[in-house]
Coordinates of C-alpha atoms in Angstrom, one line a residue:
M1 CA 81.9 13.0 85.7
T2 CA 84.3 16.1 84.7
P3 CA 87.1 14.4 82.8
F4 CA 89.9 16.6 83.1
A5 CA 93.9 15.3 82.2
I6 CA 96.7 16.3 83.6
A7 CA 100.9 15.3 81.9
G8 CA 103.4 14.6 84.5
V9 CA 106.7 15.9 82.0
Q10 CA 109.9 13.2 83.7
M11 CA 112.8 15.4 81.8
H12 CA 116.5 15.7 81.9
V13 CA 117.6 19.4 83.5
A14 CA 120.7 20.7 83.1
A15 CA 123.2 22.9 85.6
T16 CA 124.3 25.1 83.7
H17 CA 122.3 25.9 80.9
E18 CA 119.3 27.0 80.2
N19 CA 116.1 24.7 79.5
V20 CA 113.4 26.3 79.3
S21 CA 113.9 25.2 75.2
A22 CA 113.6 21.7 75.7
M23 CA 110.6 22.3 78.3
T24 CA 109.4 24.5 75.0
Q25 CA 109.6 21.8 73.1
K26 CA 108.3 18.7 75.3
I27 CA 104.8 20.7 75.7
D28 CA 104.8 21.1 71.9
L29 CA 105.4 16.9 71.5
A30 CA 102.7 16.2 74.7
M31 CA 100.1 18.7 73.0
V32 CA 100.5 16.4 69.9
R33 CA 100.4 13.1 71.2
F34 CA 98.0 13.7 74.2
P35 CA 95.9 16.4 72.4
W36 CA 93.2 15.7 75.0
V37 CA 95.3 16.6 78.1
Q38 CA 94.3 19.8 80.1
M39 CA 97.1 20.8 82.2
L40 CA 101.0 20.3 82.1
L41 CA 103.4 20.3 85.3
F42 CA 107.3 19.7 85.0
S43 CA 109.9 19.1 88.4
E44 CA 111.2 21.0 90.2
L45 CA 113.5 23.9 89.2
A46 CA 113.4 22.4 85.4
P47 CA 114.1 26.2 83.9
F48 CA 117.1 26.7 85.1
G49 CA 118.8 23.6 87.1
P50 CA 119.1 23.1 90.3
L51 CA 122.2 26.0 90.9
P52 CA 120.6 29.5 91.8
T53 CA 123.9 31.1 90.0
N54 CA 122.2 29.7 86.3
H55 CA 118.4 31.5 87.4
P56 CA 118.9 34.9 85.8
E57 CA 117.1 37.8 87.3
N58 CA 114.4 39.2 85.0
L59 CA 112.0 36.0 84.7
D60 CA 109.7 37.9 82.9
A61 CA 110.3 36.7 79.0
V62 CA 111.2 33.2 80.6
H63 CA 107.4 32.8 81.9
W64 CA 106.1 34.7 78.4
A65 CA 107.4 31.4 76.7
F66 CA 105.8 29.7 78.9
Q67 CA 103.0 31.9 79.0
E68 CA 102.4 32.1 75.0
K69 CA 102.5 28.4 75.1
A70 CA 100.4 27.9 77.4
R71 CA 97.6 30.5 75.0
Q72 CA 98.8 27.9 71.8
H73 CA 97.7 24.9 73.6
N74 CA 94.7 26.5 74.9
I75 CA 96.7 24.8 78.5
W76 CA 97.6 25.6 82.1
I77 CA 100.8 25.4 83.1
I78 CA 103.3 24.8 86.3
P79 CA 106.6 25.1 84.9
G80 CA 108.3 23.7 88.3
S81 CA 109.9 26.3 89.4
M82 CA 112.6 29.0 89.6
F83 CA 114.8 30.8 91.9
V84 CA 113.9 34.6 93.0
R85 CA 115.4 37.7 94.2
E86 CA 114.1 40.1 96.4
G87 CA 115.7 42.3 99.0
D88 CA 118.4 40.0 100.4
H89 CA 116.2 36.9 99.5
L90 CA 116.1 34.6 97.4
F91 CA 112.8 32.1 97.1
N92 CA 112.2 28.8 95.7
E93 CA 109.0 29.9 93.5
S94 CA 106.6 27.6 91.2
V95 CA 103.9 30.1 88.9
V96 CA 100.6 29.2 87.9
I97 CA 100.1 29.4 83.6
N98 CA 95.8 29.2 82.9
P99 CA 95.3 28.8 79.7
Q100 CA 94.3 32.6 78.3
G101 CA 98.2 32.5 79.7
E102 CA 97.8 34.4 82.7
I103 CA 100.2 33.7 85.4
V104 CA 97.3 32.9 88.5
G105 CA 99.5 32.2 91.0
R106 CA 102.6 31.8 92.6
Y107 CA 103.5 30.1 95.2
R108 CA 106.9 29.9 97.2
K109 CA 108.3 26.8 98.9
M110 CA 107.8 27.2 102.4
F111 CA 110.9 24.3 103.9
P112 CA 113.5 24.6 101.6
F113 CA 115.7 21.0 102.1
A114 CA 117.9 22.5 105.0
P115 CA 120.9 22.1 105.5
Y116 CA 121.4 21.7 102.9
E117 CA 119.7 24.9 100.7
H118 CA 121.2 26.8 102.8
A119 CA 120.6 30.1 101.1
V120 CA 116.9 29.6 99.8
T121 CA 114.6 31.5 102.4
G122 CA 111.2 29.8 102.6
G123 CA 107.7 30.9 102.2
D124 CA 104.5 31.5 103.9
Q125 CA 101.6 32.1 101.8
F126 CA 99.2 28.8 100.7
L127 CA 97.5 28.1 96.8
V128 CA 95.0 27.2 96.8
F129 CA 93.5 27.9 92.6
D130 CA 90.1 27.3 91.2
V131 CA 90.5 25.3 87.5
P132 CA 86.4 25.8 86.5
D133 CA 83.6 23.9 86.8
V134 CA 86.7 20.8 87.0
G135 CA 87.8 21.4 91.2
R136 CA 90.3 22.7 93.2
F137 CA 94.2 22.2 92.3
G138 CA 96.8 22.9 95.6
L139 CA 100.8 23.8 95.4
S140 CA 103.5 22.6 96.9
I141 CA 107.8 22.1 96.9
C142 CA 109.7 19.1 97.6
Y143 CA 110.2 18.6 100.9
D144 CA 107.3 20.4 102.0
I145 CA 105.4 17.1 101.4
W146 CA 107.4 15.6 104.4
F147 CA 105.7 18.2 106.8
P148 CA 102.1 17.4 106.4
E149 CA 100.7 20.5 107.3
T150 CA 101.2 21.4 104.1
T151 CA 98.4 19.3 102.4
R152 CA 96.3 19.7 105.9
Q153 CA 96.0 23.3 105.3
L154 CA 96.0 22.8 101.3
S155 CA 93.1 20.0 102.0
A156 CA 91.3 22.7 104.4
M157 CA 91.3 25.3 101.9
G158 CA 90.0 22.8 99.4
A159 CA 92.2 20.8 97.4
E160 CA 91.4 18.3 95.5
I161 CA 94.3 17.8 94.0
L162 CA 98.4 18.5 94.7
L163 CA 100.2 19.5 92.6
H164 CA 104.1 18.7 93.8
P165 CA 106.7 19.6 91.9
V166 CA 110.4 17.8 92.7
L167 CA 113.6 17.5 92.8
T168 CA 115.2 15.1 93.7
A169 CA 118.5 13.5 93.0
T170 CA 119.2 11.8 96.5
I171 CA 119.2 8.5 98.4
D172 CA 116.0 9.6 99.9
R173 CA 113.5 8.9 96.8
D174 CA 111.7 6.4 98.4
I175 CA 111.4 7.0 101.1
E176 CA 109.7 10.4 99.2
L177 CA 107.1 7.6 97.4
A178 CA 106.0 5.8 101.0
I179 CA 104.8 10.5 101.9
A180 CA 103.7 10.9 98.4
R181 CA 101.0 7.3 98.7
S182 CA 100.4 8.2 103.0
T183 CA 100.2 11.7 101.6
A184 CA 97.7 10.3 99.5
A185 CA 95.6 8.3 101.9
M186 CA 95.3 10.8 104.5
F187 CA 94.1 13.6 102.8
Q188 CA 91.7 11.6 100.0
C189 CA 93.4 13.2 96.9
Y190 CA 95.3 13.1 94.4
V191 CA 99.7 13.4 94.3
F192 CA 100.4 14.7 91.2
D193 CA 104.8 14.0 91.9
I194 CA 106.9 14.8 89.5
N195 CA 110.8 14.9 89.3
G196 CA 113.3 15.3 86.9
L197 CA 116.3 13.1 86.0
D198 CA 120.6 13.8 85.6
T199 CA 121.0 17.1 88.4
G200 CA 116.7 17.1 88.0
G201 CA 116.6 13.6 89.7
T202 CA 116.5 10.5 89.6
G203 CA 113.7 10.6 88.0
R204 CA 110.6 7.5 89.8
S205 CA 107.8 10.7 88.8
C206 CA 104.7 9.2 89.9
V207 CA 100.9 10.1 90.3
I208 CA 98.8 8.3 93.7
G209 CA 95.2 8.6 93.2
P210 CA 92.6 9.1 96.4
S211 CA 92.7 5.5 98.1
G212 CA 96.7 5.9 98.3
N213 CA 96.9 4.1 95.2
V214 CA 99.4 3.6 92.9
I215 CA 98.6 4.9 89.2
Y216 CA 101.4 5.1 87.6
Q217 CA 105.1 4.8 88.5
A218 CA 107.7 6.2 86.3
A219 CA 111.4 4.1 85.6
G220 CA 115.0 6.5 85.3
Q221 CA 114.0 7.8 81.5
E222 CA 111.8 10.6 80.3
E223 CA 108.4 10.5 79.6
I224 CA 105.5 12.5 79.7
I225 CA 103.1 10.8 82.2
P226 CA 99.4 11.8 80.9
I227 CA 96.4 11.0 83.8
E228 CA 92.8 11.1 83.2
V229 CA 91.3 12.3 86.7
D230 CA 88.2 12.1 88.3
L231 CA 87.2 14.7 91.1
D232 CA 83.3 13.1 91.5
M233 CA 85.4 10.1 92.9
V234 CA 88.2 12.3 95.6
R235 CA 83.6 13.8 96.4
R236 CA 82.3 11.2 96.6
Q237 CA 85.2 9.3 99.4
R238 CA 86.0 12.2 101.9
A239 CA 82.4 11.8 101.9
T240 CA 82.2 8.2 102.5
G241 CA 85.2 7.3 103.5
L242 CA 88.4 5.4 101.8
R243 CA 87.4 2.3 100.4
G244 CA 83.4 3.0 102.5
L245 CA 86.2 4.1 105.5
G246 CA 88.1 6.2 106.6
Q247 CA 86.2 9.9 106.4
T248 CA 90.3 11.9 107.4
L249 CA 88.9 15.0 107.1
K250 CA 86.5 14.8 108.6
S251 CA 87.3 13.0 111.7
F252 CA 90.3 16.6 111.8
R253 CA 87.4 18.6 111.9
D254 CA 85.5 16.9 114.2
R255 CA 87.7 16.5 117.1
N256 CA 88.0 16.8 120.5
C257 CA 92.0 17.7 121.4
T258 CA 94.1 20.1 120.6
F259 CA 97.3 20.2 119.9
P260 CA 99.9 22.0 122.1
V261 CA 103.1 21.6 119.4
Y262 CA 101.3 24.7 117.7
S263 CA 100.0 27.2 120.7
E264 CA 103.3 29.5 121.8
Q265 CA 102.7 27.3 125.6
Y266 CA 104.6 24.3 123.9
D267 CA 107.5 23.3 126.1
P268 CA 110.4 23.3 122.8
R269 CA 113.4 22.3 125.7
Y270 CA 113.2 18.7 123.5
L271 CA 113.0 20.1 120.2
D272 CA 115.3 22.8 121.4
S273 CA 117.7 19.9 123.0
L274 CA 118.9 18.0 119.0
G275 CA 120.8 20.9 118.8
V276 CA 122.2 23.4 115.2
L277 CA 119.9 23.0 111.6
T278 CA 123.5 22.3 110.0
M279 CA 125.6 20.4 107.4
P280 CA 126.9 17.3 109.1
V281 CA 130.6 16.7 108.7
Q282 CA 133.4 14.2 108.4
G283 CA 133.2 11.5 111.8
T284 CA 130.1 13.8 113.5
R285 CA 129.2 12.7 116.6
E286 CA 125.9 14.5 117.6
G287 CA 123.3 12.4 118.3
I288 CA 125.7 10.0 119.6
G289 CA 126.0 9.1 123.8
V290 CA 123.1 12.5 124.0
P291 CA 120.7 12.0 127.6
P292 CA 117.2 11.1 126.9
P293 CA 114.1 13.4 127.0
A294 CA 113.4 12.7 129.8
S295 CA 116.4 14.7 130.6
F296 CA 115.2 18.2 129.6
L297 CA 111.1 17.9 130.0
E298 CA 108.9 16.9 133.5
P299 CA 108.4 13.2 134.4
H300 CA 106.3 11.5 132.9
V301 CA 103.0 9.7 134.8
P302 CA 101.3 7.7 133.2
G303 CA 97.2 8.5 134.1
N304 CA 98.8 12.4 134.9
E305 CA 97.9 13.4 130.7
H306 CA 94.7 15.7 131.5
L307 CA 97.2 17.8 134.2
T308 CA 99.4 17.9 130.9
A309 CA 96.5 18.9 128.9
E310 CA 95.1 21.2 130.4
K311 CA 98.6 23.5 131.5
T312 CA 98.7 23.7 127.8
K313 CA 95.8 23.8 126.5
I314 CA 94.9 26.3 123.4

């Protein structure tokens, strides 16, 4: 086992002023209390909160503050995420800072929480990075985890730990916790799912082990959550199966099936029938009394699946 310790930071996040000063204080506090920690992860949009108007146009000084802390304490820092503007587009971007204070990766949230984050453009590049002599890490942000394709790709790229900053202040946090556990079990990886407080979320950050087991779940107060990971266990489990049973990554690799929904040949009529991705309004009757799927698709005859597969084969 190669010892490596990660601490998630669950803290209060303000929406109308900067939180960078509080974050740097939390870094110092974490390293005083837990000097053995080697990486710190903050929640989504922690530096400036959920309002794009509160995020500065130029983030160089902000990045520099975290880079200085990484050098000072010889640690990796993922300072949540921040809104960045590029031309007419607004992205939700996270950076990875190594112990030398260098930005070694940038990741843009692929799935903004539409229609609520209507002004944010989704990214299109995955990010994994290596901690020398330890292992490979993948990064996704909040709503990304609801789409298993994102973690599927990261695990196929070798990610053994999913770093997952979130900002969830809504009543679906319990569902996210279930998804975090499922993700860890399906892809046999650690999941560090770190939420904020106040305008930064409802807390309940969690760390899930590669068997889908909850290693720790926070409540609704500020916490520093230091966990030592064992990547030998991840590698062993991916080779021999979860609890000696399911070897999901190898089973997916060795599959005989294709997935037409991911090709240009799939029939989009049912999904198109769901309507426009837009904000619900008072008294909306969207989804009430709509025709069943068979109204949009060809009749399905049991036993003819091979014919459908041939028509849509990639």
